[in-house]
Structure formats: structure tokens, C-alpha cells
Short mmCIF file of C-alpha atoms and ligand atoms in Angstrom, two decimals:
data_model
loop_
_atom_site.label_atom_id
_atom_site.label_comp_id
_atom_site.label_asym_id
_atom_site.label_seq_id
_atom_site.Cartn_x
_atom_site.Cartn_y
_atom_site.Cartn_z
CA UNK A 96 0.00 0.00 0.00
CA UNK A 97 0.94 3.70 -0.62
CA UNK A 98 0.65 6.81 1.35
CA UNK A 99 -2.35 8.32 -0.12
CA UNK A 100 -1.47 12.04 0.23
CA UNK A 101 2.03 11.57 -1.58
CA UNK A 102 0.72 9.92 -4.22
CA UNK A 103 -1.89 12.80 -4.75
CA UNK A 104 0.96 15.34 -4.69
CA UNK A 105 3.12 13.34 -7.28
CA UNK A 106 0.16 12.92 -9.51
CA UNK A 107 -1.96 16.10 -9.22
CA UNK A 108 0.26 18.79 -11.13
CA UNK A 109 0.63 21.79 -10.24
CA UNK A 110 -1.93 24.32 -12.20
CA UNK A 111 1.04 26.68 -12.72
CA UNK A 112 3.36 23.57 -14.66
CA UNK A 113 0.42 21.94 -16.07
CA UNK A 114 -0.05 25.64 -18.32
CA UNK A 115 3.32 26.09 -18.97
CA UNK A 116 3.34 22.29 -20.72
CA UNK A 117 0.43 23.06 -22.62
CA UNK A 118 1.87 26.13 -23.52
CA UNK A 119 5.03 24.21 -24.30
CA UNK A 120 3.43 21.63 -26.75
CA UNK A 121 1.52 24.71 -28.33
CA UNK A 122 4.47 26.45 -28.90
CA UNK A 123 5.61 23.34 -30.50
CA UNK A 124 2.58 23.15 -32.87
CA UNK A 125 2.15 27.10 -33.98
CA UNK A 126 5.46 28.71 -33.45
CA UNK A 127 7.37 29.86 -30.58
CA UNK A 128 6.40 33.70 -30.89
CA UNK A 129 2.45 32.76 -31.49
CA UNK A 130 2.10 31.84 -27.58
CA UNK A 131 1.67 34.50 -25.21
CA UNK A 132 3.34 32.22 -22.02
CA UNK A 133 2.42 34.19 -18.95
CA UNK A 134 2.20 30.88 -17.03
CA UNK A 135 5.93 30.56 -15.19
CA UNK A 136 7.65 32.75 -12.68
CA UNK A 137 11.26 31.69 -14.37
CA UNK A 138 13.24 35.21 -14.40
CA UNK A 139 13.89 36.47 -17.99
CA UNK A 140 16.98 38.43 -16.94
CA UNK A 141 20.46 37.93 -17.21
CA UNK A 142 22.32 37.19 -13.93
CA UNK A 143 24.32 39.79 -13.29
CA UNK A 144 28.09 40.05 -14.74
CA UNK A 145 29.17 39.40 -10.89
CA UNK A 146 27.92 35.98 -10.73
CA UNK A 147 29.70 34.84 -14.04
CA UNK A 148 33.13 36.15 -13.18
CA UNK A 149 33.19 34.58 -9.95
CA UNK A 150 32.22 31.65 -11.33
CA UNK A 151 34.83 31.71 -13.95
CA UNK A 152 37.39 32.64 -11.24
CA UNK A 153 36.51 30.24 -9.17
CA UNK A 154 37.02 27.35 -11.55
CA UNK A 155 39.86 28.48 -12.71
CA UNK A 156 41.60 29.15 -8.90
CA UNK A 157 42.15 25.47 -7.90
CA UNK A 158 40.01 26.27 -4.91
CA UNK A 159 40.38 23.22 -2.91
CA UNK A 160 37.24 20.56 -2.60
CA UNK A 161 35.45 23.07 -4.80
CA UNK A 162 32.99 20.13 -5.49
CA UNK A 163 33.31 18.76 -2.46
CA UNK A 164 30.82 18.53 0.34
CA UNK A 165 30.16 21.29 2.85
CA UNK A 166 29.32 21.66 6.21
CA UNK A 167 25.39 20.73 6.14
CA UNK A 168 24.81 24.17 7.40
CA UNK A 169 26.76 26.14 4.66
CA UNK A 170 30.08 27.29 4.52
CA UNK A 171 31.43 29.92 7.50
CA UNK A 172 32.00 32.49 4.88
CA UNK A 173 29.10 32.68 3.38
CA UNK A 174 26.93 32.16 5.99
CA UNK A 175 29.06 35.02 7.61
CA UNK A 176 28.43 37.32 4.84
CA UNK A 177 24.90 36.44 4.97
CA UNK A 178 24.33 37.87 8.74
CA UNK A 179 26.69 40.94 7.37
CA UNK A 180 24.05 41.48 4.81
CA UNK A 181 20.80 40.80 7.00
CA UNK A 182 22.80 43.02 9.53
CA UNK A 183 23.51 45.84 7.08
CA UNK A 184 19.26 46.32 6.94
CA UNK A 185 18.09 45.25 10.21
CA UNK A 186 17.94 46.64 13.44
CA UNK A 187 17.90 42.82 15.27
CA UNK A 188 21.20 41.69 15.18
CA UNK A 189 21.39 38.82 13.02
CA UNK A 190 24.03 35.70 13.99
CA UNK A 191 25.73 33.89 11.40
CA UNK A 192 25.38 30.94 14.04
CA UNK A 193 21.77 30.99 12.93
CA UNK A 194 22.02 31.06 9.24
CA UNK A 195 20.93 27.53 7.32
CA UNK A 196 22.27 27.08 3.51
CA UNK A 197 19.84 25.73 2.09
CA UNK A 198 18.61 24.46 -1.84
CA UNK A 199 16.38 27.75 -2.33
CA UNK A 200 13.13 29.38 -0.62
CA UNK A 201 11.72 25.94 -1.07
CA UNK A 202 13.89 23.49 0.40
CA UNK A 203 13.72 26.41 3.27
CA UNK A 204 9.77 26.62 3.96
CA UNK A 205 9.91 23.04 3.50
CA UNK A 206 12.60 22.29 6.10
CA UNK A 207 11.14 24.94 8.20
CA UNK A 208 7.65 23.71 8.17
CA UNK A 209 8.85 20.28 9.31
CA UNK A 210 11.32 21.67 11.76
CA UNK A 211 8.00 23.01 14.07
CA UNK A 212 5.09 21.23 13.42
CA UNK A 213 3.59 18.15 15.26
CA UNK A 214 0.77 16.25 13.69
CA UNK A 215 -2.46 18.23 13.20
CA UNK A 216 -1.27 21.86 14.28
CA UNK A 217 -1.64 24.79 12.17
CA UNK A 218 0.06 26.77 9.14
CA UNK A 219 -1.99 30.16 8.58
CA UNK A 220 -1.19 31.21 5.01
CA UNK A 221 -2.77 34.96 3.75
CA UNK A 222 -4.55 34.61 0.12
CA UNK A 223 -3.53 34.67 -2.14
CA UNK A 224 -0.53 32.68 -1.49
CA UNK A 225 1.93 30.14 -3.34
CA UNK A 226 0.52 27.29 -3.86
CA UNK A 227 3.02 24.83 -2.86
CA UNK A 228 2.90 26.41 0.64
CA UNK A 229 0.02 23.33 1.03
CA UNK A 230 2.15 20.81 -0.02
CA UNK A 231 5.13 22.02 2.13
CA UNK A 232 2.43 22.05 5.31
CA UNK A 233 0.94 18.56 4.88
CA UNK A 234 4.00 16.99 4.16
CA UNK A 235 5.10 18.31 7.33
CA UNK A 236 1.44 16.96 9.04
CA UNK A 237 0.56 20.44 9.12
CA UNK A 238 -3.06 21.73 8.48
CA UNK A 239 -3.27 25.16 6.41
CA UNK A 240 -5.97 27.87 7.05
CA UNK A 241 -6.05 30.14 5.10
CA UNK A 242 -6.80 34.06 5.65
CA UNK A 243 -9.04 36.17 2.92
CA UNK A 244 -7.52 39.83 1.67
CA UNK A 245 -8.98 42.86 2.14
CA UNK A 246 -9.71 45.07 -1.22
CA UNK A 247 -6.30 45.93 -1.62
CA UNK A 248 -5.47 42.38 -1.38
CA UNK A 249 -3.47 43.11 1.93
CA UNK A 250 -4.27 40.85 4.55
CA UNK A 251 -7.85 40.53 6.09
CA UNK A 252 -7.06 41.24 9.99
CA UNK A 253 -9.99 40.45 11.50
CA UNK A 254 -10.67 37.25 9.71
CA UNK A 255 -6.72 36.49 10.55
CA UNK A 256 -7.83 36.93 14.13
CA UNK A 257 -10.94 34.51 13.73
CA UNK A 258 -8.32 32.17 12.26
CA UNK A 259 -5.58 31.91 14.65
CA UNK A 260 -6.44 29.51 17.04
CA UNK A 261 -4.68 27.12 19.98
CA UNK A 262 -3.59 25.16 17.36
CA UNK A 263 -1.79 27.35 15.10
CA UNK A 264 1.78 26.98 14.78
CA UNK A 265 3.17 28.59 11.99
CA UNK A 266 2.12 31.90 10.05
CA UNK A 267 3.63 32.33 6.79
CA UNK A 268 3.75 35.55 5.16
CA UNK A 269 5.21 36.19 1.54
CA UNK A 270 6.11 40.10 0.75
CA UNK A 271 6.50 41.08 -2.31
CA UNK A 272 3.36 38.67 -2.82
CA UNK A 273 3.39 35.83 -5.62
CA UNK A 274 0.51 35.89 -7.21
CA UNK A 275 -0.51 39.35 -6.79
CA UNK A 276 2.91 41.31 -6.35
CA UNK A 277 1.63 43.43 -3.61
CA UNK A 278 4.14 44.49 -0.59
CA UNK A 279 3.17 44.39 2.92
CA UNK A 280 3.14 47.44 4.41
CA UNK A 281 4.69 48.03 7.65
CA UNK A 282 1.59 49.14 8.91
CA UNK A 283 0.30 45.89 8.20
CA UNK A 284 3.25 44.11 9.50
CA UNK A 285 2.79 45.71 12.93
CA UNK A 286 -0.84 45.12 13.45
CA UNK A 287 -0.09 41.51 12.54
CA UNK A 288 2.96 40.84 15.15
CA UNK A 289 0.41 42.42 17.40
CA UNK A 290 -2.08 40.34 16.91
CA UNK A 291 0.59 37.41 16.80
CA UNK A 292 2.19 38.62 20.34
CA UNK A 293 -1.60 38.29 21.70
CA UNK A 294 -2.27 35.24 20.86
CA UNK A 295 0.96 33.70 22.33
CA UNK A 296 -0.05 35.32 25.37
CA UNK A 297 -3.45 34.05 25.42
CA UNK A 298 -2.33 29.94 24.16
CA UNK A 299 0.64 30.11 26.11
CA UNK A 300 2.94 28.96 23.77
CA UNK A 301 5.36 30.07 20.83
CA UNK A 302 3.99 31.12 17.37
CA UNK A 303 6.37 31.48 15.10
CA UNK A 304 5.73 33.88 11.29
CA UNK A 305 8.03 32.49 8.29
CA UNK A 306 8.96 34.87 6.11
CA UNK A 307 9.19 33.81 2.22
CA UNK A 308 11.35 36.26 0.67
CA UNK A 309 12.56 35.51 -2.72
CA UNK A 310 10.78 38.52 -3.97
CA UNK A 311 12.73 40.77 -1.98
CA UNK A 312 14.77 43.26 -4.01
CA UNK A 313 11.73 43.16 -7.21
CA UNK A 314 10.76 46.49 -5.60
CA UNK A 315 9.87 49.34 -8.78
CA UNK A 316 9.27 52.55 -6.60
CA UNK A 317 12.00 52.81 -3.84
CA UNK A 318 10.82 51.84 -1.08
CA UNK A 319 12.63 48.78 0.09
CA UNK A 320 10.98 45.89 1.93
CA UNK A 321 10.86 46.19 5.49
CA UNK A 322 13.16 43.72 7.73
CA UNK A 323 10.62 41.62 8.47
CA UNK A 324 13.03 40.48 11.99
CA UNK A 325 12.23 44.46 13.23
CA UNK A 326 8.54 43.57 14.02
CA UNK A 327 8.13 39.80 15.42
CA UNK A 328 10.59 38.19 17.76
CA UNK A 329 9.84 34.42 16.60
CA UNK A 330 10.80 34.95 13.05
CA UNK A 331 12.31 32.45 10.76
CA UNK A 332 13.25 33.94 7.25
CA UNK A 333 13.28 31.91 4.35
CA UNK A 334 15.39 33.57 1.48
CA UNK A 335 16.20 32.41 -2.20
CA UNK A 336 18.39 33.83 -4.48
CA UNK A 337 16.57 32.16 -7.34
CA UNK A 338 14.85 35.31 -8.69
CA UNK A 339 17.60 38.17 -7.27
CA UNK A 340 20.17 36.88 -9.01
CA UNK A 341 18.23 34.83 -11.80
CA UNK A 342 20.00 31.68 -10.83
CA UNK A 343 16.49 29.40 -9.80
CA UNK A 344 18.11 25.88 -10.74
CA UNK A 345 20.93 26.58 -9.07
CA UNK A 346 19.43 25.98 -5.94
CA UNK A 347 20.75 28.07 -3.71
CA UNK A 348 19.02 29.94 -0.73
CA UNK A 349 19.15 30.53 3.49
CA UNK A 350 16.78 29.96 6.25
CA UNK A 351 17.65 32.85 9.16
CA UNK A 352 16.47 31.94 12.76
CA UNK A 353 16.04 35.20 14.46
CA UNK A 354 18.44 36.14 17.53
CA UNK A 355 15.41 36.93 19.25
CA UNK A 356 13.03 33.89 18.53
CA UNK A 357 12.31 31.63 21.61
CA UNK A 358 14.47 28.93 21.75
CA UNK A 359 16.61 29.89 19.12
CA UNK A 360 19.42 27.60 19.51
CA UNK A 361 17.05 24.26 19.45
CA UNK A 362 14.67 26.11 16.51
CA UNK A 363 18.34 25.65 14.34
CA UNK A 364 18.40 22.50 15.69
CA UNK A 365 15.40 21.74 14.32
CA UNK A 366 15.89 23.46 11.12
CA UNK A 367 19.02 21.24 10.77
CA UNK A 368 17.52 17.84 11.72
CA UNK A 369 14.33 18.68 9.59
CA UNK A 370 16.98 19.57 6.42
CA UNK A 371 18.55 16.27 7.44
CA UNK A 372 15.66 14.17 7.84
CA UNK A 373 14.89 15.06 4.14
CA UNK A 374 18.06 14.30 2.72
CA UNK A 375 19.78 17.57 2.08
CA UNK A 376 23.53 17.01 3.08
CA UNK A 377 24.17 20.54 1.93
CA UNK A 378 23.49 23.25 -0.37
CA UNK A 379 25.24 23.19 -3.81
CA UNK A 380 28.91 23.87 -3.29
CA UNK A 381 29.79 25.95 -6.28
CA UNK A 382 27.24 28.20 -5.69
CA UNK A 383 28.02 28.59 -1.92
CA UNK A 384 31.16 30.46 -3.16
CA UNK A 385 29.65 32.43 -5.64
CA UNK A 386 26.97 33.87 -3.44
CA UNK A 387 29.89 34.79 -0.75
CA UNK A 388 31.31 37.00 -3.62
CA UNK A 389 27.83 37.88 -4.83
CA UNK A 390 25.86 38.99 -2.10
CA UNK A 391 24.65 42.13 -2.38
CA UNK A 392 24.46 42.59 -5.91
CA UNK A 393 20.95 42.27 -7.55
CA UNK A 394 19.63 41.32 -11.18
CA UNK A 395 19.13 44.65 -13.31
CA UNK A 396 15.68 45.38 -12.75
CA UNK A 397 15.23 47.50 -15.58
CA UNK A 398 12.93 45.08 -18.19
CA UNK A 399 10.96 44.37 -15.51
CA UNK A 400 9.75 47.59 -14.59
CA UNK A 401 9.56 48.19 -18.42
CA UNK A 402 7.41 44.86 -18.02
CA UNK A 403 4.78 46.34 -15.53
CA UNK A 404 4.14 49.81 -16.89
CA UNK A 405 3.37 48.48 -20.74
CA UNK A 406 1.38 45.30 -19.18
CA UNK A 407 -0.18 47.19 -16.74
CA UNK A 408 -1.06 50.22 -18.91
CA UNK A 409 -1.93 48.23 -22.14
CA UNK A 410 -4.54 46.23 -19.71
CA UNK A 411 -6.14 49.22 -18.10
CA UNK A 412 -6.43 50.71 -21.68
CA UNK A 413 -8.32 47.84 -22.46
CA UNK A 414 -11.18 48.08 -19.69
CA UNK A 415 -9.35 45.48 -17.56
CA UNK A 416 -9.40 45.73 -13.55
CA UNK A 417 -5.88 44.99 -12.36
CA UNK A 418 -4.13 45.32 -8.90
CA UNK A 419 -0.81 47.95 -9.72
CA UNK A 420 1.83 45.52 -8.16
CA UNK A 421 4.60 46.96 -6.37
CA UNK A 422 7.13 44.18 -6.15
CA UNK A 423 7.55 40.68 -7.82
CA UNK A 424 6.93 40.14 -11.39
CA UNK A 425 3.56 39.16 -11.38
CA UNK A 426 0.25 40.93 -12.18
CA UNK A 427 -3.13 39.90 -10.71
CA UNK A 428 -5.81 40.66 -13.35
CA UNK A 429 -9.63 40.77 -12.11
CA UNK A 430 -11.64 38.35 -14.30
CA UNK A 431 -14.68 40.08 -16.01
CA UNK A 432 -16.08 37.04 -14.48
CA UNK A 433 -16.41 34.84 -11.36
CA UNK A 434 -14.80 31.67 -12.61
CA UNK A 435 -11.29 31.91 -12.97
CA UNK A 436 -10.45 28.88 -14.75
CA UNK A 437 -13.11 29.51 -17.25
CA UNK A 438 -11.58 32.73 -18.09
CA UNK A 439 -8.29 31.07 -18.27
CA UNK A 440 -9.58 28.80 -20.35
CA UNK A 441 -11.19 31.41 -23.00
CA UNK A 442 -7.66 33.09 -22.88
CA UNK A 443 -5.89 29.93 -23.85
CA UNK A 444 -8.57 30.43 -27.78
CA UNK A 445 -5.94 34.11 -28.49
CA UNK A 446 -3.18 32.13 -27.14
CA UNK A 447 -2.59 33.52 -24.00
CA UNK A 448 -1.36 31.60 -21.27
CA UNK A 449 -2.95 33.20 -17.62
CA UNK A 450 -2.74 30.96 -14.59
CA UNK A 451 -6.00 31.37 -12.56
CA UNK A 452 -6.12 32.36 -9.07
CA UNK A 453 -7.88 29.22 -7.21
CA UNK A 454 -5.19 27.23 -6.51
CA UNK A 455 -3.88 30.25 -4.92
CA UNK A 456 -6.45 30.65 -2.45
CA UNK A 457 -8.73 33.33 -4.11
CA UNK A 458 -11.20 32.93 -6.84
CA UNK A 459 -11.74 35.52 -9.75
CA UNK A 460 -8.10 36.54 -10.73
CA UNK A 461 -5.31 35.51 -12.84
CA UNK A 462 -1.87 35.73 -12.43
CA UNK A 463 0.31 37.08 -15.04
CA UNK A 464 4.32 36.07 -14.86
CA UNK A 465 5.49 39.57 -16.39
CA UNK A 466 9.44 38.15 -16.60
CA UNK A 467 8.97 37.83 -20.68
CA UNK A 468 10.30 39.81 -23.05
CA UNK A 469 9.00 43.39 -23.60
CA UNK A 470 8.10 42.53 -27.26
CA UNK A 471 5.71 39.48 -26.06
CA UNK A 472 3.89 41.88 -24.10
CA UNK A 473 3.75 44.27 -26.94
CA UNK A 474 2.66 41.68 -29.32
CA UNK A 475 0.05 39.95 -26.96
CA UNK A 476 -1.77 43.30 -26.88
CA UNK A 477 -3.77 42.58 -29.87
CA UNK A 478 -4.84 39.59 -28.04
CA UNK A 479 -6.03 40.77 -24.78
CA UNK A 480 -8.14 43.30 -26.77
CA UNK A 481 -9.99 40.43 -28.46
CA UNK A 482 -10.50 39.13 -25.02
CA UNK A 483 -11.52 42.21 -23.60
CA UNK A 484 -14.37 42.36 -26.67
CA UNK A 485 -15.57 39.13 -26.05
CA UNK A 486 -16.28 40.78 -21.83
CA UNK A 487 -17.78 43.78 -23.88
CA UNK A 488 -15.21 45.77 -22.52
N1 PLP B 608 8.00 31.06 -2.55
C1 PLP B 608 7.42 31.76 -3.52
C2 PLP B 608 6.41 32.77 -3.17
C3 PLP B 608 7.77 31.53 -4.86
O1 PLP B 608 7.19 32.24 -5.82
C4 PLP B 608 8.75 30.55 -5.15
C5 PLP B 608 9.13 30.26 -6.52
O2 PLP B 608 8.63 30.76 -7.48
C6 PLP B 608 9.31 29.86 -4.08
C7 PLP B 608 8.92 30.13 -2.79
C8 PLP B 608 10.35 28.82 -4.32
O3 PLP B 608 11.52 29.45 -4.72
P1 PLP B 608 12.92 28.69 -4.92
O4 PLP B 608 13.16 28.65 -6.37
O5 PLP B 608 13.90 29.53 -4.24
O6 PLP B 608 12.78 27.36 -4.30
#
């Protein structure tokens, strides 16, 4: 006999992959610039020169056991330049005794998840969120509740405080937001360690909020994310360098334990055994020592921004209700109507490729993976306006 659940997770795809293979065989069928593919979140950007040279130096320096394993937890260096980097934007001192190499933001929530859950307690996720957030959870024997938005698709608080309960362990939030690429303010992110600090006080026991970052520096107007370790003492920060530095199979990302969290030293501990448990002896080697020269240094950001303004302008033009996003590269499009997938599905006739928003946790949106080119956005224009016709827009 097989576990049940982990045969529904290897068979039921994930909505997001199961578009991009259609649009994969389409593209296949028609032509490679007659599909509009909106469907993945795979950065269109170069990495930046920084992460080539070092690589190139690197391979050509005879650095010893180059290869070679690591410590489990990541090298000293790096994880020392890590905490330097945390430390250079956040008031909470961060230790590089904390600091967790890990295979990106997933292996992270993952390992994180299963570090502090016991059977049947509870991850509270904010809709939308990433999907895979579920899978992460009930792999771990968690249980995930999920919290509605409010209009501007910032957290409902109220309804978060109707959901926390004794049994919630874990609170996951995810700023800038995939699907919707909406920041949290730190307004928001007050109110909510607030309401967090309560209700540890009222169950009498340690709730801990899990930051999933990898969206951290795709910020178009300034303002930089705030440290998310500045508001809640039992943080645990789960960072990726997948989409800063364009390097997602690379696999290459940290979990930080904050200084301040409750048990700190046996939450690592966790962390560690949890990593171990799964069968990650240690983050990719190579790329340990090219983040250690790299960190810091940030994709150009430049066709992305391009990205939002002509999407987001060309589908306002059009009669379309879209949230502006702020971060990410991701735009949430209102449906001109209630089912999601249907609209999806109407798209897919003009060959355009929109992952819709249930899987996500909302209905009545689709997501739109604006790291393209700028010319398939110019070109899917005609498109969308023969979609916006058929809504009598
Ligand atoms: N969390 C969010 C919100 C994501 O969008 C992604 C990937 O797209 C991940 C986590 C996983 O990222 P990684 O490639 O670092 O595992």
C-alpha cells in the first residue's frame, strides 16, 4: 500500500506547470512567438556580470574541494556574509550561528515547516498565497488555514484573528506577494505581530511567522521591503536567491532563525535535523562560493519595470481591472467574471497563457508572470483586446 497524500501530490500537477506544458506543446505546434506564455515565474533576466566572473574565477583558482561537500549548514563564509548582509538592513542583530544554507526558498519553507510542526497543528497562510505552501504544510502533518484579503489584497485582519487559534503553529507571510505582487506594508506588518504577540499570550505557547522572501529586491518605486526580523521576535526567514540573481536551478538559498526567537538555539536544531531528515547534506557547493562574492548585488531590474508599466497600462487601456503591483513580477488581473479557470480557459482560444487564481487561495483573478520579453507583451496586446471584446469591454 501507498501513502495516499504523496501519491496525490506526485500525480496532481501543479496548475502553474500543467499551463506552462500546454503552452510548451503549443508552442511546439504554432510557433514559438504565437504563444503568449504568462504561465511561469522563471526570471527572464540575465544574472548579473558578478555571478559569471566569480564563477569563472573560481574554476579556474584550484580552490580546494570546490565540489566537495560542505558543512550541512553552509560554509562559515558565506553564511558570515549572509548575517553581514541581513545586519547591514536590520535593526535585530542577526548571527551567522543561525544562518541555514539551504537548496532555495523551497527546500527552506519546507525544512522549516517540518522543523516546528507536530501532527495536526496549524500553518496560517494569507490569500492569495503560493501554492506549494500546502504541499510544504501537509507533508510536514501540518493543516493550512487560510486568511481572505482585504480590497487591496493586503491581509484581512480580523478574519486572521478569527483564524488563529490554539492550534496554530506557523504563520507564513510572503512580501513582495506571488501571485498578486503586492508588498506588505509596515503598517500591516505591525498590526499583525500584534495580533501574533496576543495570541501567544493568550495559548501560552510560541507562534512562530516564516517569512518567504525571494521577492525581496523586485521592488519598482524605492521603497525597500521592510526587515521583516524588526517587528516579530519568533521569526524564521526563508530567502532564495533564485529570482535576485536569476540563478532558480541553481538551488541556492538561506533559512535565518532570528536572535530573538524563543528557543533559538534548538529552533536551528530543528531546522538542521528537519533539512537532514529530508536528505539535504548541503546546499550546492559551487554556488556557496559564488553567493559569498555575490551577495549584495541584484539582477538589473530595468525590463521588468519596463514589463509592468506596458502590461499594466496596455490592460487598463483595455477596460481590464488589475491590482498595480509593487514588487515581484507578477500581475493579478480581475476576471470580467467569477470563474477563474473559465476565463483562463477562453484566454488559452488568443493564445494567451494566464494561470488562474484558485489554486492560490482566491477565486476571480489571474496571475500574469510579467518576466517575458518586452516585445511578447507588446505583441500579446492585440490579443487581450480580443478578449476584452468578447467581456464587452
Ligand atoms: N515562494 C514563492 C512565493 C515563490 O514564488 C517561489 C518560486 O517561485 C518559491 C517560494 C520557491 O523558490 P525557490 O526557487 O527559491 O525554491
Amino acid at each position: 500500500m501507498l501513502p495516499n497524500n504523496v501519491l496525490n501530490w506526485g500525480h496532481s500537477k501543479s496548475c502553474i506547470r500543467e499551463l506552462a506544458a500546454y503552452g510548451t506543446a503549443r508552442k511546439a505546434e504554432i510557433g514559438e512567438d504565437k504563444v503568449f506564455d504568462f504561465s511561469l515565474g522563471n526570471p527572464s533576466v540575465p544574472v548579473p556580470d558578478c555571478v559569471n566572473e566569480a564563477i569563472k574565477d573560481l574554476v579556474n583558482s584550484n580552490v580546494p574541494q570546490i565540489h566537495g561537500y560542505t558543512p550541512a549548514v553552509g560554509l562559515p563564509g558565506l553564511r558570515q556574509a549572509i548575517a553581514d548582509d541581513l545586519n547591514r538592513h536590520c535593526s535585530v542583530n542577526i548571527s551567522p550561528a543561525l544562518i541555514y544554507v539551504c537548496c532555495g526558498a523551497a527546500a527552506g519553507l519546507a525544512s522549516a515547516m517540518k522543523a516546528l510542526l507536530l501532527p495536526g497543528e496549524e500553518v496560517i497562510c494569507f490569500a492569495p498565497f503560493f501554492p506549494e505552501y500546502r504541499v510544504f504544510t501537509e507533508g510536514a502533518g501540518g493543516v493550512l488555514k487560510s486568511v481572505k484579503p482585504d480590497e487591496a489584497l493586503q491581509p484581512d485582519l480580523e478574519d486572521f484573528r478569527n483564524v488563529l487559534s490554539e492550534k496554530t503553529k506557523l504563520v507564513v507571510v510572503n512580501t513582495p506577494n506571488n501571485p498578486s505582487g503586492v508588498i506588505l506594508t509596515a503598517d500591516t506588518l505591525k498590526k499583525m505581530s500584534d495580533i501574533l504577540r496576543d495570541a501567544e499570550a493568550r495559548y501560552g505557547h510560541s507562534i512562530y511567522l516564516v517569512s518567504d522572501e525571494p521577492y525581496r529586491e523586485l521592488v519598482y518605486d524605492g521603497q525597500p521591503v521592510p526587515c521583516i526580523f524588526d517587528f516579530y521576535h519568533n521569526t524564521i526567514m526563508c530567502y532564495s536567491f533564485s529570482k535576485s540573481l536569476s540563478l532558480p536551478g541553481e538551488r541556492i538559498g538561506y533559512i535565518a532563525v532570528s536572535s530573538e526567537a524563543d528557543e533559538k538555539d534548538d529552533v536551528f536544531a530543528c531546522v538542521a535535523g528537519a533539512a537532514r531528515a529530508m536528505g539535504y547534506v548541503n546546499a550546492p557547493s559551487l554556488m556557496q562560493r559564488v553567493i559569498e562574492r555575490c551577495i549584495g548585488c541584484t539582477v538589473d531590474l530595468s525590463t521588468y519595470r519596463e514589463n509592468r508599466e506596458l502590461l499594466y497600462n496596455g490592460l487598463k487601456s483595455l477596460g481590464f481591472d488589475c491590482v498595480y503591483p509593487d514588487g515581484a513580477f507578477y500581475l493579478f488581473l480581475k476576471t470580467p467574471e467569477p470563474d477563474a479557470k473559465a476565463f483562463s480557459e477562453r484566454a488559452k482560444k488568443y493564445e494567451l497563457l494566464l494561470v488562474p487564481s484558485d489554486d492560490f487561495g482566491v477565486g476571480g483573478y489571474v496571475r500574469i508572470a510579467y518576466c517575458v520579453s518586452s516585445e511578447m507583451i507588446r505583441n500579446s496586446m492585440p490579443a487581450f483586446k480580443a478578449l476584452a471584446r468578447e467581456y464587452g469591454l
